[in-house]
PDB file of C-alpha atoms in Angstrom:
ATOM      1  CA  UNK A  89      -4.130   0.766 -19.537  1.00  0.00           C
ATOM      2  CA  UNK A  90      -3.833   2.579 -16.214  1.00  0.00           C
ATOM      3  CA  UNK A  91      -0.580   3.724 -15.424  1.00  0.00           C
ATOM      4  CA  UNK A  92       1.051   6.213 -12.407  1.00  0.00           C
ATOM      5  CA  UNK A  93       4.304   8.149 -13.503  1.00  0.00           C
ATOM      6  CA  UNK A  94       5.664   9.473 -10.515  1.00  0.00           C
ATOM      7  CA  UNK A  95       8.569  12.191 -10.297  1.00  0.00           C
ATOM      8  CA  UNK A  96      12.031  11.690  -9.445  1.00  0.00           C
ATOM      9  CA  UNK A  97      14.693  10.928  -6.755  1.00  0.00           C
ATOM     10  CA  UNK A  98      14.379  13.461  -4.258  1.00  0.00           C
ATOM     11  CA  UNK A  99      17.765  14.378  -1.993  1.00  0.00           C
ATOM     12  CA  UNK A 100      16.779  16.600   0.743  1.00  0.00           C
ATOM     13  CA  UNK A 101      18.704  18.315   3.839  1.00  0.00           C
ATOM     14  CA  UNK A 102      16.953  17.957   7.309  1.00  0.00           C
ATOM     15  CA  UNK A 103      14.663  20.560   7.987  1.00  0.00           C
ATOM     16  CA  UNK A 104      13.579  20.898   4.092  1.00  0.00           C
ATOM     17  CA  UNK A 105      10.707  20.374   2.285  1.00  0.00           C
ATOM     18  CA  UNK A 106      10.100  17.930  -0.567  1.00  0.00           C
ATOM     19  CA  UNK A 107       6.749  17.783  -3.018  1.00  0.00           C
ATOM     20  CA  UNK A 108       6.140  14.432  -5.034  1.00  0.00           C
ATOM     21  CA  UNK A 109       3.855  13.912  -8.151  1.00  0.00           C
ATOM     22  CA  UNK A 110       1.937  10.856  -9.664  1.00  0.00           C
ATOM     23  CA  UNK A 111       0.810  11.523 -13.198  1.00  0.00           C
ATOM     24  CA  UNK A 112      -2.362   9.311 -14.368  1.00  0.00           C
ATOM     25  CA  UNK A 113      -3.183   8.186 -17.169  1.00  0.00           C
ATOM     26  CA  UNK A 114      -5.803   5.498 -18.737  1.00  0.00           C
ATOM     27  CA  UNK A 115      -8.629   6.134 -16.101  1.00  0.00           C
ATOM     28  CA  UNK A 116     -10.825   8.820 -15.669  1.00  0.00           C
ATOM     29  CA  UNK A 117      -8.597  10.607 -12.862  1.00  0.00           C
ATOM     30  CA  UNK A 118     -11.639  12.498 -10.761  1.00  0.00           C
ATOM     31  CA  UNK A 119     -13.486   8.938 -10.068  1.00  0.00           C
ATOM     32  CA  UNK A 120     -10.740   7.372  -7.960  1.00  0.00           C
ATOM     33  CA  UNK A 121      -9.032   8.370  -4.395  1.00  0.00           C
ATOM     34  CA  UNK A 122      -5.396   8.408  -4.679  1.00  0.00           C
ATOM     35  CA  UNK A 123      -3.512   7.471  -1.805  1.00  0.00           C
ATOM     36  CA  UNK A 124       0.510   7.714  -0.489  1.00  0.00           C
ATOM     37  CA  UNK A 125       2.127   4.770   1.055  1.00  0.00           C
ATOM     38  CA  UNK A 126       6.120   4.958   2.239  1.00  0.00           C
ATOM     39  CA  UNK A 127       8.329   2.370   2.807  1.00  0.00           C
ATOM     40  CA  UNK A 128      11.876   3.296   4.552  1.00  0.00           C
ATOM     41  CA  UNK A 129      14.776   0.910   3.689  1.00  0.00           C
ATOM     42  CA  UNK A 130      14.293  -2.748   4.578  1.00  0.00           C
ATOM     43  CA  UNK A 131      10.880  -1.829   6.235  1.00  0.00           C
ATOM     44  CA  UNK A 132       7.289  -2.377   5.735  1.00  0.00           C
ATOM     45  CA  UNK A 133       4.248  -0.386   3.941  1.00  0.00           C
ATOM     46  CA  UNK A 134       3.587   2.540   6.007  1.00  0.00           C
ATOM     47  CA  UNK A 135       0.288   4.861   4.849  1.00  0.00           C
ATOM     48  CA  UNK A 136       0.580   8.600   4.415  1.00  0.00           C
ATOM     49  CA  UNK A 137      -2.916   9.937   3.473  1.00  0.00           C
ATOM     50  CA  UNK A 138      -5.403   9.842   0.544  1.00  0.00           C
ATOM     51  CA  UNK A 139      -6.801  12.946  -1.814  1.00  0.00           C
ATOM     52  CA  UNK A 140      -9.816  12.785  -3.248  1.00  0.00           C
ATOM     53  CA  UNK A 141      -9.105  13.745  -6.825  1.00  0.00           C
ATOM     54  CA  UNK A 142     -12.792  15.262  -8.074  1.00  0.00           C
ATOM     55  CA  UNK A 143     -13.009  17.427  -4.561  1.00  0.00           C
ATOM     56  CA  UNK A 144      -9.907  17.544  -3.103  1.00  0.00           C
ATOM     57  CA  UNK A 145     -10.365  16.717  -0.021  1.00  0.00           C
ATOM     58  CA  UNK A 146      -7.961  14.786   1.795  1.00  0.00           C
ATOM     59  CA  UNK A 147      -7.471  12.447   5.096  1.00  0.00           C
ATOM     60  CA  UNK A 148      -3.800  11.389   6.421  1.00  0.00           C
ATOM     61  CA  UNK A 149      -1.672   9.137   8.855  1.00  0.00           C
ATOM     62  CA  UNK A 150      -1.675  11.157  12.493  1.00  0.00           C
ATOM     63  CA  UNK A 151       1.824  10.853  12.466  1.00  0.00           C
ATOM     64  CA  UNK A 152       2.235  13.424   9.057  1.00  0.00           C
ATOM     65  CA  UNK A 153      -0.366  15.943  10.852  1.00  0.00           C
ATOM     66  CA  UNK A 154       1.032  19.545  10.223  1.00  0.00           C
ATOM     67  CA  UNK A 155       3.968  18.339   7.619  1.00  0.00           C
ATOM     68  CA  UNK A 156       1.914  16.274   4.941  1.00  0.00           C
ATOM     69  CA  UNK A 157      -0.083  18.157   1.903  1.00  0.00           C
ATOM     70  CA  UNK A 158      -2.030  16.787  -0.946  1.00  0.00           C
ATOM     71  CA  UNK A 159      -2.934  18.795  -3.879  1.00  0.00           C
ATOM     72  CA  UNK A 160      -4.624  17.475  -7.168  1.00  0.00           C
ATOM     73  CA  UNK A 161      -4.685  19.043 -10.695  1.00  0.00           C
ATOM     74  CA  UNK A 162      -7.372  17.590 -12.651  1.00  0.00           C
ATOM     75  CA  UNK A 163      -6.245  19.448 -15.812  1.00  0.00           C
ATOM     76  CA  UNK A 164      -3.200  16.993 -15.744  1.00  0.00           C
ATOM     77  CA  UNK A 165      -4.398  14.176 -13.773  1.00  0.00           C
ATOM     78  CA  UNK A 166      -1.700  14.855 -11.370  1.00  0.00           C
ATOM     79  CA  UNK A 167      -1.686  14.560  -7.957  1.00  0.00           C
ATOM     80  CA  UNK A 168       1.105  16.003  -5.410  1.00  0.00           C
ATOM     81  CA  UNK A 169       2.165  15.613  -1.422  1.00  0.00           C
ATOM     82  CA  UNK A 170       4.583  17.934   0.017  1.00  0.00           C
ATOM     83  CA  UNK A 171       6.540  16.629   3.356  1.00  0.00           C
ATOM     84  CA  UNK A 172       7.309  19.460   5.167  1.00  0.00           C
ATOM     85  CA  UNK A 173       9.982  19.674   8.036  1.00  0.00           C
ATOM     86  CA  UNK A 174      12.443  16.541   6.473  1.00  0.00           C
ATOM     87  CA  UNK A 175      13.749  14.508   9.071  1.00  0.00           C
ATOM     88  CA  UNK A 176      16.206  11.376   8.441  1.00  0.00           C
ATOM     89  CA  UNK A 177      13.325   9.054   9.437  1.00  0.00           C
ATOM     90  CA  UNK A 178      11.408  10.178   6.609  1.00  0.00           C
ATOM     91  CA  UNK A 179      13.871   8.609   4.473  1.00  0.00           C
ATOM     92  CA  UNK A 180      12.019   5.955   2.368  1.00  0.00           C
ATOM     93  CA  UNK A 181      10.297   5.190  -1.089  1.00  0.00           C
ATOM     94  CA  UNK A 182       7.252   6.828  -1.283  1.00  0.00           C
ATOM     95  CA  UNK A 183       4.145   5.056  -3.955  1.00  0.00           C
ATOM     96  CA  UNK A 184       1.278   6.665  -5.062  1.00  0.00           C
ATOM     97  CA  UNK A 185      -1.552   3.817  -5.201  1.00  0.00           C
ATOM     98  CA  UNK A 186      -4.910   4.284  -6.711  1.00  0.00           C
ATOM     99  CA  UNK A 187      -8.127   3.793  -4.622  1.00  0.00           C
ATOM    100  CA  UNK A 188     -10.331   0.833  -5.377  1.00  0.00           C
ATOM    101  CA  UNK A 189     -13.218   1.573  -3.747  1.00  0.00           C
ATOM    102  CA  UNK A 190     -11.102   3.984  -1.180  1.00  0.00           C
ATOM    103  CA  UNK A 191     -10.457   1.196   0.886  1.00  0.00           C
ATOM    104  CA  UNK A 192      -7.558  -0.528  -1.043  1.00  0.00           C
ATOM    105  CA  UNK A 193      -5.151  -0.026  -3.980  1.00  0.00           C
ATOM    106  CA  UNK A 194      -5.388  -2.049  -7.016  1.00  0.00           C
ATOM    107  CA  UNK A 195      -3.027   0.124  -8.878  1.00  0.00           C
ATOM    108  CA  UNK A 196       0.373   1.289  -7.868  1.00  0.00           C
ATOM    109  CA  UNK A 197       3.123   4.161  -8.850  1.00  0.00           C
ATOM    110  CA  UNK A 198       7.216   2.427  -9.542  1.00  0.00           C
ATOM    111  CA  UNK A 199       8.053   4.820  -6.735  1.00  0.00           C
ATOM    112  CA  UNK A 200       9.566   7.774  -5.760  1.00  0.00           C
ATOM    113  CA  UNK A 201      13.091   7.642  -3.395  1.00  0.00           C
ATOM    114  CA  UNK A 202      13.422  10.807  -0.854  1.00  0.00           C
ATOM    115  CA  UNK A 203      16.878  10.563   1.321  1.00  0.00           C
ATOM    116  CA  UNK A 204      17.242  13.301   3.808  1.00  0.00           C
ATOM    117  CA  UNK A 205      20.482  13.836   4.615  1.00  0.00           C
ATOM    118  CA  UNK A 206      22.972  16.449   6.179  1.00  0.00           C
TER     119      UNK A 206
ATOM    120  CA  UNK B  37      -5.195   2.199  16.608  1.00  0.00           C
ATOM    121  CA  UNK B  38      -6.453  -0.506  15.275  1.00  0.00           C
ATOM    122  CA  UNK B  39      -2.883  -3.294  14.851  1.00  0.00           C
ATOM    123  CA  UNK B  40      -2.421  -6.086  12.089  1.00  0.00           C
ATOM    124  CA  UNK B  41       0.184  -8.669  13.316  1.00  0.00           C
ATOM    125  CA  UNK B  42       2.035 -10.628  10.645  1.00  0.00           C
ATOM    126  CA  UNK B  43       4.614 -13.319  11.632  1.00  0.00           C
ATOM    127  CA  UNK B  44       7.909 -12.082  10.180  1.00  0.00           C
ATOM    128  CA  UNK B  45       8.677 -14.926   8.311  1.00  0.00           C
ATOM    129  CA  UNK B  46       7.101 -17.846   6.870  1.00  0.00           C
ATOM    130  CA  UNK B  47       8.875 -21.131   5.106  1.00  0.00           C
ATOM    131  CA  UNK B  48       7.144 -23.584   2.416  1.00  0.00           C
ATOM    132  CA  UNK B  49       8.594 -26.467   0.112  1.00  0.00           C
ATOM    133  CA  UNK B  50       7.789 -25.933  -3.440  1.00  0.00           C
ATOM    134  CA  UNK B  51       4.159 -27.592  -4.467  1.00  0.00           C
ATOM    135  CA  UNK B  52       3.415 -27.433  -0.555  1.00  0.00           C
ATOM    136  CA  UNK B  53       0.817 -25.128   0.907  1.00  0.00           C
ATOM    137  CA  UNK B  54       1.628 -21.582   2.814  1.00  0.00           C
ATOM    138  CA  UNK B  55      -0.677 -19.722   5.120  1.00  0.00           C
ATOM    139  CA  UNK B  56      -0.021 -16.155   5.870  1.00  0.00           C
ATOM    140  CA  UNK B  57      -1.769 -14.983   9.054  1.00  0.00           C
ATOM    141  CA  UNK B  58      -3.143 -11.480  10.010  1.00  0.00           C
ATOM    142  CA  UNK B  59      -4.315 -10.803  13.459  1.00  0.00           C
ATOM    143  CA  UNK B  60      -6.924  -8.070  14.491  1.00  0.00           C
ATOM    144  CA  UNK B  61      -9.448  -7.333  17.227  1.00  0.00           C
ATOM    145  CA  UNK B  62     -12.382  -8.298  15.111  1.00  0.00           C
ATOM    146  CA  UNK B  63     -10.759  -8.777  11.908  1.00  0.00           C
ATOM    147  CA  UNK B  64     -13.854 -10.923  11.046  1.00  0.00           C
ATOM    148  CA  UNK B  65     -16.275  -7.364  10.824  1.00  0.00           C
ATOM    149  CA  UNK B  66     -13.519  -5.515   8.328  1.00  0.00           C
ATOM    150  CA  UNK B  67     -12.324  -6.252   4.766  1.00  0.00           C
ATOM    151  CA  UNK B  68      -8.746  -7.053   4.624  1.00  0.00           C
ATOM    152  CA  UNK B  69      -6.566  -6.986   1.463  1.00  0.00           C
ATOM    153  CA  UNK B  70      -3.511  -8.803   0.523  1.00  0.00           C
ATOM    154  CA  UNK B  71      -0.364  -7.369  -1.396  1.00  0.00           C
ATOM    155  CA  UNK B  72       2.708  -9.275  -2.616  1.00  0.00           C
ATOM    156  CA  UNK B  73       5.605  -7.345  -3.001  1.00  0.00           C
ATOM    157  CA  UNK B  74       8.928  -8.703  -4.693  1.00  0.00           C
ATOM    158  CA  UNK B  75      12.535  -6.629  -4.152  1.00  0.00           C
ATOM    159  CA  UNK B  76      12.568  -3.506  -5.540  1.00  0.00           C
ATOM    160  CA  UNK B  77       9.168  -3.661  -6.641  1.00  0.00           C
ATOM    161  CA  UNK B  78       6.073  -2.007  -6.436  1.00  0.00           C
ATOM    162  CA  UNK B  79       3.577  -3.900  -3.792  1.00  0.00           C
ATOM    163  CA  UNK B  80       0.760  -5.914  -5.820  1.00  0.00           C
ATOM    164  CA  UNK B  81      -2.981  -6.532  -5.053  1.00  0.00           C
ATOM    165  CA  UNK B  82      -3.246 -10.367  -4.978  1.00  0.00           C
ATOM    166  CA  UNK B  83      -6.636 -10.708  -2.600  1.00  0.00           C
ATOM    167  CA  UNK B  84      -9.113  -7.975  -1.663  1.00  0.00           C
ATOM    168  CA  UNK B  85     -12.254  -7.518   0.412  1.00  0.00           C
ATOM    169  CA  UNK B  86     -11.099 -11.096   1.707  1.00  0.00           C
ATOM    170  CA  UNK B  87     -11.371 -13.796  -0.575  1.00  0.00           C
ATOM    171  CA  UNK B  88     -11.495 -11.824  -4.147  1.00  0.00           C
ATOM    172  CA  UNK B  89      -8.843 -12.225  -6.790  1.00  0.00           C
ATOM    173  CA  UNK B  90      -8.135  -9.248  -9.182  1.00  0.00           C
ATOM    174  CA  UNK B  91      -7.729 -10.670 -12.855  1.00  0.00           C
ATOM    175  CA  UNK B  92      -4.271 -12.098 -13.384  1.00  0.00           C
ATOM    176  CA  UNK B  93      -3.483 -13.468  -9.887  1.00  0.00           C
ATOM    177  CA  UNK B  94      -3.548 -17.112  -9.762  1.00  0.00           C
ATOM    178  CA  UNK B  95      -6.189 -19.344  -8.442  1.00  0.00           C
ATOM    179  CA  UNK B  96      -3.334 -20.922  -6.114  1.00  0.00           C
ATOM    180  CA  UNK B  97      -3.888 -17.456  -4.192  1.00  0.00           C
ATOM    181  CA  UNK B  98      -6.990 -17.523  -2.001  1.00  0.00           C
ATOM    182  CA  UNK B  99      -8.203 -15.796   1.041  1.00  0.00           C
ATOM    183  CA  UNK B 100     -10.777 -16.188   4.348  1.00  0.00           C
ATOM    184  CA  UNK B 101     -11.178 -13.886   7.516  1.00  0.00           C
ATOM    185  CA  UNK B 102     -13.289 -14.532  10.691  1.00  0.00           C
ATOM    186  CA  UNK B 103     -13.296 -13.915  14.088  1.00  0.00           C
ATOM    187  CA  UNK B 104      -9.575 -12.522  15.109  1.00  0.00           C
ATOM    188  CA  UNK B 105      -7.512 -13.768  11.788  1.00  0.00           C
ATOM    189  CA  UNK B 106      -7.531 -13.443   8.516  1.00  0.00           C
ATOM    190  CA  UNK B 107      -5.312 -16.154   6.165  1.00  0.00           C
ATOM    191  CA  UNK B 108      -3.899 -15.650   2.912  1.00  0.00           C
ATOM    192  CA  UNK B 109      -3.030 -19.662   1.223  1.00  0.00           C
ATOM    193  CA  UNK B 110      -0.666 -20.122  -1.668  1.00  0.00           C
ATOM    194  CA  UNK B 111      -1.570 -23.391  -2.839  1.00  0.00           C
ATOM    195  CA  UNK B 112       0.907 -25.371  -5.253  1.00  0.00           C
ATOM    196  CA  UNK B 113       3.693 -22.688  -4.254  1.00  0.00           C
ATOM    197  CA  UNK B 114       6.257 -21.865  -6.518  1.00  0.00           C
ATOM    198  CA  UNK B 115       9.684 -20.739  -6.396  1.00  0.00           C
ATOM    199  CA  UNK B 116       8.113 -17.287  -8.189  1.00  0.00           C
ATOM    200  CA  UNK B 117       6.053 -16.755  -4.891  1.00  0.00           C
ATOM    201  CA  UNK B 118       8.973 -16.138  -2.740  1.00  0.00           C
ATOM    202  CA  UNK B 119       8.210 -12.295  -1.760  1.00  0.00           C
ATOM    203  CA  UNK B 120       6.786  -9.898   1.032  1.00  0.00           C
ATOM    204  CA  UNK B 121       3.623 -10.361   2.044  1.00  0.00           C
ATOM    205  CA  UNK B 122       1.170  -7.601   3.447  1.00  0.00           C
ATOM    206  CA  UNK B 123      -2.191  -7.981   4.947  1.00  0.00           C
ATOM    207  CA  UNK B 124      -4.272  -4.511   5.116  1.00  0.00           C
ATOM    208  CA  UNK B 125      -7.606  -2.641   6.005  1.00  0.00           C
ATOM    209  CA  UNK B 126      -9.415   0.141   6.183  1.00  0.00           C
ATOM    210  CA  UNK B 127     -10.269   1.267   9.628  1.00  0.00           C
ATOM    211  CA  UNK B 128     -13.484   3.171   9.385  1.00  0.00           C
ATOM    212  CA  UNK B 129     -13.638   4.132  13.199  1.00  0.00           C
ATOM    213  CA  UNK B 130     -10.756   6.320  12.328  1.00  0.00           C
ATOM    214  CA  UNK B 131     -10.954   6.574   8.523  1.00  0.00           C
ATOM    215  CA  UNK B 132      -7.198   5.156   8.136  1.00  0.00           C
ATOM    216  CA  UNK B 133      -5.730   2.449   6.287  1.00  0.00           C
ATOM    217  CA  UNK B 134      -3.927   0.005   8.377  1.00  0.00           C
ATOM    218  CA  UNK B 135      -1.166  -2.410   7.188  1.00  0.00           C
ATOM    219  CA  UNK B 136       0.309  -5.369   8.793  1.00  0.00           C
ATOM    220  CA  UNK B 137       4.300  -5.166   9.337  1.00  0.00           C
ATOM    221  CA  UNK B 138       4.741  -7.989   6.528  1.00  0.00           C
ATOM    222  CA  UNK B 139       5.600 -11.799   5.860  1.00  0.00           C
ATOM    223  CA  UNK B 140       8.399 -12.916   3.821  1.00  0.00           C
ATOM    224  CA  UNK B 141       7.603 -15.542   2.384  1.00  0.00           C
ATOM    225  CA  UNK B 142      10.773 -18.041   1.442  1.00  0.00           C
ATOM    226  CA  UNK B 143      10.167 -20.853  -0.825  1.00  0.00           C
ATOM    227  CA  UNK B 144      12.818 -23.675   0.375  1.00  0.00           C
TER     228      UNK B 144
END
């Protein structure tokens, strides 16, 4: 069934940078978007961007312009974001969610914790 | 930007009926989704593009959107549905997804 692995607890110093992956599995991984959606503690869903896994092209939040990249290996059904430029405020779980029809997320990653701090 | 507004909280006795708002300019014109999300847990899809209901959600969970709100309904509730609740959409005037800032649902 379809499943996203993601990576590990991330601690990070202010001013670093910090790249996340989402491993899928039981889909084909080039027909669905993949998106990244953060949640800091005790707050709400907060979208990063989306990467369109066959192309590669991707779209993201205004707020992440200049620190947010999103990378896909199709040889591994992988995809990655790299967060630039850490800041405490970044502090937060961040999901990997696949794309139903790009417009919303009918599957969802356990997860990945980032803390920034000095 | 286009803005979802959720009340923070919303309170239901068990077998009673709960209704989640979301409020948008012209909600009515976009497809809104709904997510339930327990603590610690991963958000889940429980309504999309309105009114659908992925396999596995409940009938209990139902959805409608027109004019400036969109409702999600928990018929029957249960002490189970006691979670965060999210409405969201895709914005295609600025090719974004939007979320509202969440319900919490608490079942008395």
């Amino acid at each position: 069934q379809e499943q996203l692995v993601q990576s590990g607890a991330e601690v990070k110093k202010p001013g670093a940078s910090v790249k996340l992956s989402c491993k899928a599995s039981g889909y084909t991984f080039t027909s669905y978007y993949m998106h990244w959606v953060r949640q800091a503690p005790g707050q709400g869903l907060e979208w990063v961007g989306i990467i369109s896994p066959s192309g590669g092209s991707t779209s993201h939040a205004q707020r992440f312009r200049g620190r947010v990249t999103m990378t896909r290996d199709t040889s591994t059904s992988t995809v990655y974001m790299e967060l630039s430029s850490l800041r405490s405020e970044d502090t937060a779980v961040y999901y990997c969610a696949r794309g139903a029809a790009r417009t919303h997320f009918d599957y969802w990653g356990r997860g990945t914790l980032v803390t920034v701090s000095s | 930007s286009y803005v979802l507004t959720q009340p923070p909280s919303v309170s239901v006795a068990p077998g009673k009926t709960a209704r989640i708002t979301c409020a948008g300019t012209n909600i009515g014109s976009k497809s809104v989704h709904w997510y339930q999300q327990k603590p610690g847990q991963a958000p889940v899809l429980v309504i999309y593009f309105d009114s659908d209901r992925p396999s596995g959600i409940p009938e209990r969970f139902s959805g409608s959107n027109s004019a400036n709100t969109a409702t999600l309904t928990i018929s029957r509730v249960e002490a189970g549905d006691e979670a965060d609740y999210y409405c969201q959409v895709w914005d295609s005037s600025s090719d974004r997804v939007v979320f509202g800032g969440g319900t919490k649902l608490t079942v008395l």
